[in-house]
Short mmCIF file of C-alpha atoms and ligand atoms in Angstrom, two decimals:
data_model
loop_
_atom_site.label_atom_id
_atom_site.label_comp_id
_atom_site.label_asym_id
_atom_site.label_seq_id
_atom_site.Cartn_x
_atom_site.Cartn_y
_atom_site.Cartn_z
CA MET U 1 -22.74 29.11 -2.71
CA THR U 2 -25.27 31.71 -2.71
CA ALA U 3 -26.10 33.73 0.99
CA VAL U 4 -29.12 33.58 2.12
CA ALA U 5 -30.06 35.94 4.67
CA GLY U 6 -30.84 34.43 7.51
CA ALA U 7 -29.81 31.14 6.70
CA ALA U 8 -27.21 29.56 8.99
CA THR U 9 -23.99 29.70 8.04
CA PRO U 10 -21.38 26.44 7.09
CA SER U 11 -19.10 26.27 9.92
CA ARG U 12 -15.61 26.33 8.85
CA SER U 13 -12.21 25.59 10.45
CA ALA U 14 -10.38 28.24 11.88
CA SER U 15 -8.30 27.76 8.89
CA GLY U 16 -11.67 29.08 6.95
CA SER U 17 -11.29 25.73 4.75
CA ALA U 18 -14.27 23.45 4.71
CA LEU U 19 -12.14 20.71 4.83
CA ALA U 20 -12.58 18.48 8.08
CA PRO U 21 -8.93 19.00 9.64
CA ASN U 22 -8.23 15.33 9.37
CA TYR U 23 -4.77 15.75 7.37
CA ALA U 24 -2.26 18.72 7.02
CA PRO U 25 -0.93 18.80 3.47
CA LEU U 26 2.77 20.45 2.61
CA PRO U 27 1.93 24.22 1.64
CA VAL U 28 1.79 23.39 -2.12
CA THR U 29 -1.54 22.65 -4.24
CA LEU U 30 -0.62 20.91 -7.62
CA VAL U 31 -2.83 20.91 -10.84
CA ALA U 32 -1.21 19.14 -13.92
CA GLY U 33 1.16 15.54 -13.51
CA GLU U 34 3.47 14.04 -16.23
CA GLY U 35 4.96 11.23 -15.20
CA ALA U 36 7.67 12.21 -12.05
CA TRP U 37 6.58 15.89 -12.36
CA VAL U 38 3.59 17.61 -10.88
CA THR U 39 3.28 21.03 -11.25
CA ASP U 40 1.55 23.14 -8.12
CA ASP U 41 -0.39 26.97 -9.04
CA ALA U 42 2.09 29.08 -9.20
CA GLY U 43 3.37 26.85 -12.20
CA ARG U 44 6.69 25.54 -10.01
CA ARG U 45 7.32 22.27 -10.96
CA HIS U 46 8.22 19.23 -8.84
CA LEU U 47 9.60 16.05 -8.81
CA ASP U 48 7.49 13.23 -7.18
CA LEU U 49 8.83 11.06 -4.56
CA LEU U 50 6.01 10.05 -3.14
CA ALA U 51 3.88 8.79 -5.57
CA GLY U 52 0.73 9.02 -4.16
CA TYR U 53 1.89 6.65 -1.37
CA SER U 54 2.32 3.88 -4.42
CA ALA U 55 -0.36 4.52 -5.77
CA LEU U 56 1.31 6.62 -8.83
CA ASN U 57 3.85 3.32 -9.55
CA PHE U 58 3.59 3.78 -13.45
CA GLY U 59 3.78 8.07 -13.00
CA HIS U 60 0.94 10.36 -13.03
CA ARG U 61 -0.86 9.98 -16.05
CA HIS U 62 0.90 6.92 -17.71
CA PRO U 63 -0.26 6.93 -21.33
CA ALA U 64 -1.74 3.65 -21.55
CA LEU U 65 -3.49 3.35 -18.25
CA VAL U 66 -5.05 7.02 -19.63
CA ALA U 67 -5.90 5.47 -22.69
CA ALA U 68 -7.77 2.08 -21.07
CA ALA U 69 -9.74 4.69 -19.05
CA HIS U 70 -10.72 6.99 -21.73
CA ALA U 71 -11.88 4.14 -24.07
CA GLN U 72 -13.94 2.66 -21.43
CA LEU U 73 -15.50 5.61 -19.89
CA ASP U 74 -17.26 5.97 -23.62
CA ARG U 75 -18.35 2.24 -23.17
CA LEU U 76 -19.32 1.15 -19.94
CA THR U 77 -18.42 2.20 -16.23
CA LEU U 78 -20.72 0.22 -13.78
CA THR U 79 -23.37 -2.42 -13.59
CA SER U 80 -23.12 -3.23 -10.18
CA ARG U 81 -22.51 -7.12 -9.15
CA ALA U 82 -25.83 -7.66 -9.64
CA PHE U 83 -25.06 -7.98 -13.34
CA ASP U 84 -21.42 -9.71 -15.01
CA HIS U 85 -19.88 -7.14 -17.09
CA ASP U 86 -17.74 -8.23 -19.99
CA LEU U 87 -14.25 -7.00 -18.50
CA LEU U 88 -15.17 -8.76 -15.09
CA GLU U 89 -13.53 -12.56 -15.96
CA PRO U 90 -10.94 -10.84 -17.65
CA PHE U 91 -9.92 -8.95 -15.13
CA ALA U 92 -10.03 -11.46 -12.40
CA ARG U 93 -8.35 -13.79 -14.78
CA ALA U 94 -5.22 -11.49 -15.19
CA LEU U 95 -4.53 -10.72 -12.10
CA ALA U 96 -4.61 -14.50 -11.22
CA GLY U 97 -1.96 -14.86 -13.80
CA LEU U 98 0.13 -12.24 -12.52
CA VAL U 99 -0.12 -12.98 -8.72
CA GLY U 100 -2.11 -16.77 -8.51
CA PRO U 101 1.47 -18.28 -9.12
CA LEU U 102 3.10 -16.14 -6.63
CA VAL U 103 0.39 -17.31 -3.54
CA ALA U 104 -1.58 -20.41 -2.87
CA PRO U 105 1.16 -23.41 -4.00
CA GLY U 106 -0.16 -25.92 -6.32
CA ARG U 107 -3.93 -24.69 -5.81
CA ASP U 108 -5.77 -22.12 -8.10
CA ALA U 109 -5.70 -18.72 -7.03
CA LEU U 110 -9.10 -16.32 -7.11
CA VAL U 111 -9.44 -12.86 -6.97
CA LEU U 112 -12.18 -10.79 -5.04
CA PRO U 113 -12.38 -6.89 -6.10
CA MET U 114 -13.01 -4.61 -3.71
CA ASN U 115 -12.23 -0.64 -4.07
CA THR U 116 -9.89 0.68 -1.55
CA GLY U 117 -6.86 -1.02 0.25
CA ALA U 118 -8.50 -1.00 3.65
CA GLU U 119 -11.95 -2.95 2.04
CA ALA U 120 -9.54 -5.34 1.05
CA VAL U 121 -7.77 -6.06 4.52
CA GLU U 122 -11.75 -6.06 5.70
CA THR U 123 -12.22 -8.36 3.01
CA ALA U 124 -9.06 -10.90 4.07
CA ILE U 125 -10.07 -10.72 7.87
CA LYS U 126 -13.86 -12.00 6.69
CA ALA U 127 -12.54 -14.42 4.44
CA ALA U 128 -9.68 -16.14 7.48
CA ARG U 129 -12.57 -16.02 10.11
CA LYS U 130 -14.61 -17.82 8.08
CA TRP U 131 -12.51 -20.19 6.77
CA GLY U 132 -11.65 -20.61 10.21
CA TYR U 133 -14.54 -21.95 11.44
CA GLU U 134 -16.11 -23.54 8.78
CA VAL U 135 -13.12 -25.25 7.89
CA LYS U 136 -10.46 -24.69 10.56
CA GLY U 137 -13.34 -25.70 12.98
CA VAL U 138 -12.15 -22.83 15.64
CA PRO U 139 -15.23 -22.29 18.12
CA ALA U 140 -18.29 -20.08 17.08
CA ASP U 141 -16.85 -16.39 17.68
CA ARG U 142 -12.90 -17.24 18.92
CA ALA U 143 -11.63 -16.58 15.67
CA THR U 144 -7.92 -14.92 16.54
CA VAL U 145 -5.92 -12.63 13.89
CA VAL U 146 -1.68 -12.24 14.87
CA VAL U 147 -0.69 -9.17 13.82
CA ALA U 148 2.16 -6.41 14.07
CA HIS U 149 3.52 -4.11 16.34
CA GLY U 150 3.75 -0.32 13.88
CA ASN U 151 1.77 -2.31 11.58
CA PHE U 152 -0.75 -0.13 8.90
CA HIS U 153 -3.53 -1.78 7.20
CA GLY U 154 -6.01 1.07 7.04
CA ARG U 155 -8.53 2.99 8.77
CA THR U 156 -11.69 1.35 9.45
CA THR U 157 -13.18 0.58 12.89
CA THR U 158 -11.66 -2.92 12.82
CA ILE U 159 -8.49 -2.30 11.17
CA VAL U 160 -7.99 1.18 14.07
CA SER U 161 -8.94 -1.77 16.58
CA PHE U 162 -5.15 -3.86 15.86
CA SER U 163 -3.12 -0.41 15.29
CA ASP U 164 -0.84 0.46 17.91
CA ASP U 165 -0.46 4.48 16.45
CA PRO U 166 -1.95 6.81 19.37
CA ASP U 167 -3.44 8.85 16.73
CA ALA U 168 -5.09 6.19 14.77
CA ARG U 169 -6.47 4.59 17.80
CA ASP U 170 -7.22 7.59 20.41
CA GLY U 171 -10.82 8.29 20.47
CA PHE U 172 -12.24 5.68 18.15
CA GLY U 173 -13.47 2.86 20.57
CA PRO U 174 -14.73 0.29 21.77
CA PHE U 175 -12.44 -1.92 19.57
CA THR U 176 -13.18 -5.32 17.59
CA PRO U 177 -12.22 -7.82 19.06
CA GLY U 178 -9.63 -11.22 17.51
CA PHE U 179 -6.38 -9.70 17.36
CA ARG U 180 -2.95 -10.33 19.00
CA ALA U 181 -0.48 -7.97 18.29
CA VAL U 182 3.58 -8.85 18.41
CA PRO U 183 6.72 -7.26 17.91
CA PHE U 184 7.64 -7.06 13.70
CA GLY U 185 10.99 -9.09 12.43
CA ASP U 186 10.12 -11.17 16.19
CA ALA U 187 9.45 -14.72 14.60
CA ALA U 188 9.18 -16.33 18.30
CA ALA U 189 7.57 -14.41 19.46
CA LEU U 190 4.87 -14.55 16.68
CA ARG U 191 4.98 -18.41 16.81
CA ALA U 192 4.25 -17.80 20.48
CA ALA U 193 1.15 -15.92 19.65
CA ILE U 194 -0.54 -18.60 18.04
CA ASP U 195 -3.10 -20.72 19.26
CA GLU U 196 -5.79 -23.32 18.11
CA THR U 197 -8.23 -20.16 18.05
CA THR U 198 -5.56 -18.53 15.40
CA VAL U 199 -7.19 -18.47 11.67
CA ALA U 200 -4.40 -16.01 10.36
CA VAL U 201 -1.01 -14.19 10.54
CA LEU U 202 -1.69 -10.46 9.14
CA LEU U 203 1.00 -8.51 7.51
CA GLU U 204 3.10 -6.48 5.71
CA PRO U 205 5.92 -7.66 4.48
CA VAL U 206 7.46 -4.50 4.78
CA GLN U 207 5.99 -2.04 7.24
CA GLY U 208 5.84 1.35 4.46
CA GLU U 209 4.07 4.08 7.25
CA HIS U 210 6.27 2.88 9.84
CA GLY U 211 8.91 4.11 7.99
CA VAL U 212 9.90 1.37 5.58
CA VAL U 213 10.89 -1.53 7.84
CA VAL U 214 12.48 -4.47 6.02
CA PRO U 215 12.07 -7.25 8.10
CA PRO U 216 15.62 -10.17 9.24
CA ALA U 217 15.94 -12.26 6.11
CA ASP U 218 14.55 -15.44 7.62
CA TYR U 219 11.52 -13.39 9.31
CA LEU U 220 9.20 -13.96 6.77
CA PRO U 221 10.53 -17.74 5.85
CA SER U 222 9.83 -18.40 9.61
CA VAL U 223 6.49 -16.98 9.72
CA ARG U 224 5.67 -18.99 6.83
CA ALA U 225 6.46 -21.81 9.13
CA ALA U 226 4.95 -21.19 11.96
CA CYS U 227 1.85 -20.93 10.21
CA ASP U 228 2.04 -24.70 7.87
CA GLU U 229 2.66 -25.78 11.66
CA ALA U 230 -0.31 -24.75 13.19
CA ASP U 231 -2.79 -24.85 9.79
CA VAL U 232 -3.40 -20.89 9.93
CA LEU U 233 -3.04 -19.04 7.30
CA LEU U 234 -0.88 -16.27 6.23
CA VAL U 235 -2.00 -12.82 4.73
CA ALA U 236 0.09 -10.67 3.18
CA ASP U 237 -1.03 -6.95 2.99
CA GLU U 238 1.34 -5.57 -0.50
CA ILE U 239 -1.20 -2.66 -0.92
CA GLN U 240 1.87 -0.37 -0.56
CA SER U 241 5.11 -3.27 -1.39
CA GLY U 242 3.01 -4.72 -3.78
CA LEU U 243 3.26 -4.88 -7.81
CA GLY U 244 6.61 -3.35 -8.34
CA ARG U 245 7.54 -1.63 -5.61
CA THR U 246 10.38 -3.76 -3.74
CA GLY U 247 11.24 -4.45 -7.50
CA ARG U 248 8.98 -7.43 -7.64
CA THR U 249 5.61 -8.37 -8.23
CA LEU U 250 5.11 -8.96 -4.56
CA ALA U 251 7.60 -8.06 -1.70
CA CYS U 252 7.15 -11.87 -0.45
CA GLU U 253 8.81 -13.24 -3.29
CA THR U 254 11.76 -11.30 -1.81
CA TRP U 255 12.24 -14.00 0.60
CA GLY U 256 10.76 -16.92 -1.25
CA VAL U 257 7.49 -16.65 0.59
CA ARG U 258 4.03 -17.85 -0.88
CA PRO U 259 0.60 -16.11 1.45
CA ASP U 260 -2.55 -17.50 1.59
CA LEU U 261 -3.95 -14.80 0.78
CA VAL U 262 -2.27 -11.50 -0.65
CA THR U 263 -4.42 -7.62 -0.60
CA LEU U 264 -3.86 -5.19 -3.48
CA GLY U 265 -4.87 -1.64 -4.08
CA LYS U 266 -2.99 1.73 -4.13
CA ALA U 267 -0.71 0.88 -7.26
CA LEU U 268 -3.76 -1.44 -9.01
CA GLY U 269 -5.55 1.07 -10.08
CA GLY U 270 -3.23 3.05 -11.67
CA GLY U 271 -3.39 6.27 -9.85
CA ILE U 272 -6.63 6.95 -11.71
CA LEU U 273 -9.21 5.18 -9.22
CA PRO U 274 -9.59 3.27 -6.45
CA VAL U 275 -9.06 -0.40 -7.33
CA SER U 276 -8.42 -3.17 -5.13
CA ALA U 277 -8.44 -6.93 -4.45
CA VAL U 278 -7.71 -9.79 -2.48
CA VAL U 279 -5.87 -12.36 -4.48
CA GLY U 280 -5.86 -15.45 -2.94
CA ARG U 281 -6.41 -19.67 -2.13
CA ALA U 282 -9.40 -21.18 -3.68
CA ASP U 283 -10.27 -22.79 -0.78
CA VAL U 284 -10.46 -19.92 1.32
CA LEU U 285 -12.02 -17.19 -0.56
CA GLY U 286 -14.35 -19.78 -2.14
CA VAL U 287 -16.06 -19.77 2.30
CA LEU U 288 -17.59 -16.14 0.62
CA THR U 289 -20.92 -17.61 -0.84
CA ALA U 290 -23.46 -15.36 -3.20
CA GLY U 291 -24.85 -12.45 -0.67
CA THR U 292 -21.85 -13.54 2.36
CA HIS U 293 -19.86 -10.16 1.15
CA GLY U 294 -19.98 -7.66 -1.47
CA SER U 295 -19.48 -4.04 -2.46
CA THR U 296 -21.54 -1.92 -4.99
CA PHE U 297 -18.28 -0.70 -6.51
CA GLY U 298 -15.76 -3.68 -6.47
CA GLY U 299 -14.65 -4.92 -10.15
CA ASN U 300 -16.90 -2.25 -11.60
CA ALA U 301 -16.11 -1.85 -15.79
CA LEU U 302 -13.93 1.27 -15.52
CA ALA U 303 -11.95 -0.18 -12.80
CA CYS U 304 -11.40 -3.36 -14.60
CA ALA U 305 -10.52 -1.50 -17.38
CA VAL U 306 -7.46 0.38 -15.87
CA GLY U 307 -6.70 -2.85 -13.64
CA LEU U 308 -6.26 -4.92 -16.55
CA ALA U 309 -4.16 -2.10 -18.26
CA VAL U 310 -2.09 -1.92 -15.02
CA VAL U 311 -1.52 -6.51 -15.04
CA ASP U 312 -0.71 -5.53 -18.42
CA LEU U 313 2.28 -2.88 -17.79
CA LEU U 314 3.59 -5.43 -15.11
CA SER U 315 3.24 -8.91 -16.90
CA PRO U 316 6.56 -8.54 -19.18
CA GLY U 317 8.52 -8.11 -15.95
CA ASP U 318 10.69 -4.56 -17.14
CA VAL U 319 8.51 -2.16 -14.46
CA GLN U 320 10.10 -4.18 -11.63
CA ALA U 321 13.63 -4.71 -13.36
CA ALA U 322 13.54 -0.61 -13.36
CA ALA U 323 12.45 -0.34 -10.30
CA ALA U 324 15.64 -2.78 -8.75
CA GLU U 325 17.82 -0.79 -10.85
CA ARG U 326 16.72 2.19 -10.13
CA GLY U 327 17.07 1.38 -6.45
CA ARG U 328 20.17 0.31 -6.81
CA GLU U 329 21.00 3.79 -8.21
CA LEU U 330 18.61 5.14 -5.04
CA GLY U 331 21.25 3.39 -2.42
CA THR U 332 24.40 4.55 -3.72
CA TRP U 333 22.96 8.16 -3.40
CA LEU U 334 21.55 6.77 0.30
CA ASP U 335 24.77 6.03 1.06
CA ALA U 336 26.74 9.25 -0.10
CA LEU U 337 24.20 11.11 1.79
CA VAL U 338 24.73 9.06 5.20
CA ALA U 339 28.96 9.45 4.74
CA ASP U 340 28.00 13.35 4.02
CA GLY U 341 26.23 13.50 7.59
CA LEU U 342 22.92 14.33 5.74
CA LEU U 343 21.36 11.07 7.20
CA THR U 344 21.93 9.38 10.34
CA GLY U 345 20.62 6.13 8.51
CA TYR U 346 18.05 4.29 5.96
CA ARG U 347 16.17 1.40 4.72
CA ARG U 348 15.35 0.01 1.27
CA LEU U 349 14.15 -2.32 -0.34
CA GLY U 350 14.06 -1.71 -3.93
CA LEU U 351 12.94 1.33 -4.88
CA TRP U 352 11.50 2.25 -1.54
CA ALA U 353 13.39 3.66 0.93
CA GLY U 354 12.97 4.95 4.77
CA LEU U 355 15.20 7.93 5.53
CA ASP U 356 16.41 9.03 8.94
CA VAL U 357 17.52 12.65 9.22
CA PRO U 358 19.64 13.72 11.89
CA HIS U 359 18.30 17.03 13.41
CA GLY U 360 14.92 18.59 13.05
CA THR U 361 11.58 16.71 11.98
CA GLY U 362 10.91 14.20 9.00
CA ARG U 363 8.20 17.14 8.46
CA ALA U 364 10.29 20.19 8.64
CA ALA U 365 12.64 17.69 6.01
CA CYS U 366 10.09 17.41 3.84
CA GLU U 367 9.29 21.79 3.88
CA ALA U 368 12.64 21.78 2.91
CA MET U 369 12.82 19.58 -0.21
CA LEU U 370 9.68 21.15 -1.37
CA ARG U 371 11.72 24.43 -1.23
CA GLU U 372 13.88 22.53 -3.73
CA GLY U 373 11.22 21.14 -5.94
CA VAL U 374 10.95 17.77 -4.33
CA LEU U 375 7.58 16.25 -3.23
CA ALA U 376 8.45 13.74 0.09
CA LYS U 377 6.53 12.80 2.76
CA ASP U 378 7.01 12.16 6.62
CA THR U 379 6.38 9.45 8.52
CA HIS U 380 7.15 9.08 12.20
CA GLY U 381 9.34 11.16 13.60
CA ARG U 382 12.64 11.46 11.74
CA THR U 383 11.88 9.04 9.51
CA LEU U 384 10.77 10.47 5.86
CA ARG U 385 9.62 8.17 2.79
CA VAL U 386 11.18 8.29 -0.59
CA ALA U 387 9.51 6.27 -3.40
CA PRO U 388 9.15 7.63 -6.56
CA PRO U 389 7.16 6.35 -9.46
CA LEU U 390 8.73 3.11 -10.84
CA THR U 391 8.93 4.49 -14.22
CA ILE U 392 10.92 7.57 -13.41
CA THR U 393 14.09 8.03 -15.79
CA PRO U 394 17.73 7.60 -14.67
CA ASP U 395 18.24 11.39 -14.90
CA ASP U 396 14.92 12.66 -13.05
CA LEU U 397 15.81 10.15 -10.34
CA ALA U 398 19.39 11.80 -10.29
CA GLU U 399 18.11 15.06 -10.44
CA ALA U 400 15.76 14.69 -7.24
CA LEU U 401 18.44 13.15 -5.16
CA ALA U 402 20.75 16.15 -5.69
CA ARG U 403 17.67 18.47 -4.80
CA THR U 404 16.91 15.95 -1.67
CA ALA U 405 20.49 16.76 -0.98
CA ARG U 406 20.77 19.93 -1.22
CA ALA U 407 17.22 20.41 1.10
CA LEU U 408 19.15 17.86 3.47
CA ARG U 409 22.18 20.39 3.29
CA SER U 410 20.22 23.79 4.08
CA LEU U 411 18.93 22.27 7.81
CA GLY U 412 22.40 21.07 8.76
C1 PLP M 1 -2.81 2.51 2.30
C2 PLP M 1 -2.20 0.94 2.90
C3 PLP M 1 -3.56 0.07 3.48
C4 PLP M 1 -5.51 1.27 3.00
O1 PLP M 1 -5.50 1.60 1.83
P1 PLP M 1 -6.32 2.56 1.47
O2 PLP M 1 -7.21 2.46 -0.24
O3 PLP M 1 -5.77 3.82 2.04
O4 PLP M 1 -7.66 2.17 2.39
C5 PLP M 1 -3.51 -0.89 4.02
N1 PLP M 1 -2.69 -1.36 3.82
C6 PLP M 1 -1.03 -0.77 3.42
C7 PLP M 1 0.09 -1.86 3.90
C8 PLP M 1 -1.37 0.55 3.22
O5 PLP M 1 0.12 1.05 2.54
#
């Protein structure tokens, strides 16, 4: 910045940073990444057990994804949706081919591309409301959506309106009406919250930000049945749980449940750029006619090139199988950590776990892990989340968990 005499200095926070203080990152500055490894500005290598909250399911700079992005950068990057481009339909077909059979039983699936996860959730809420008014016959502006306590669906004003995390909510009202929250995992409470104004139930099949909370086995099947009985859409937010994390393409498959709409994001962009989508029933997404919803960047050519390469990586099923296999290895390690008293407990599905530490905070545990060269992120209180790239090798996973054990022992 050039200093100009007499010009007002831009205001800076107490730390001297020009960044708004809406994050408190661990004290590490990364300069490079490859696979499950990252390098910091002091040249130290760390194993990445957060993987960008699952945005890096395929690791840092996966060669096939980087190649797809490079090739597309040299050809066409953005047209806006005012014009079609040659990868838009292929991307939609590929994603519908991968995810369509897992949603919308017996009907064709459509894809609506957006950018961030929060936009996909907003899109699903808008589609569900419009379907409610036009198809279900809910009186104008009366639609309700049932959600779960402890949810995390993003950061827009509407989405934080139905969060119960005071940090996410306080100071951001007035809030969007039309949401009812019930305890996660309690199908009877959910059923009781549904009435004739209810257009959708919106849930994470596994609550990621809340600490990788896995519901009881009969929960999602009961939710599906309640939705069917009351003609209510089941919207599964699989932005973090989807695309391989749980050892399956969708977490919902674990319980044999097919949502009507599913939101995808994070890993859909291959760790390269934001790509999100809603995939689901054609008769629901079909209510969004030209001009009723959109996005300048949604479905851009670069995003479609990367998204197509992501679908290619997931289509054979080996990434999901590797995640399930590494997940079992993770479970064995975590059992040992509990037996040693280094954890009070954990929850796990696939290669995704929430670990409860016996003393201190999740944050302190993450700082100890950083000292051992392994990066993770706390969620709430005494919980930290482990979600390595699905492509991590067995040796690297073992190394990461040995480092984690050393870090936890250093806290005792
Ligand atoms: C991360 C996340 C979102 C929000 O995605 P952004 O890309 O950060 O807007 C929504 N839902 C779930 C379940 C998430 O994990």
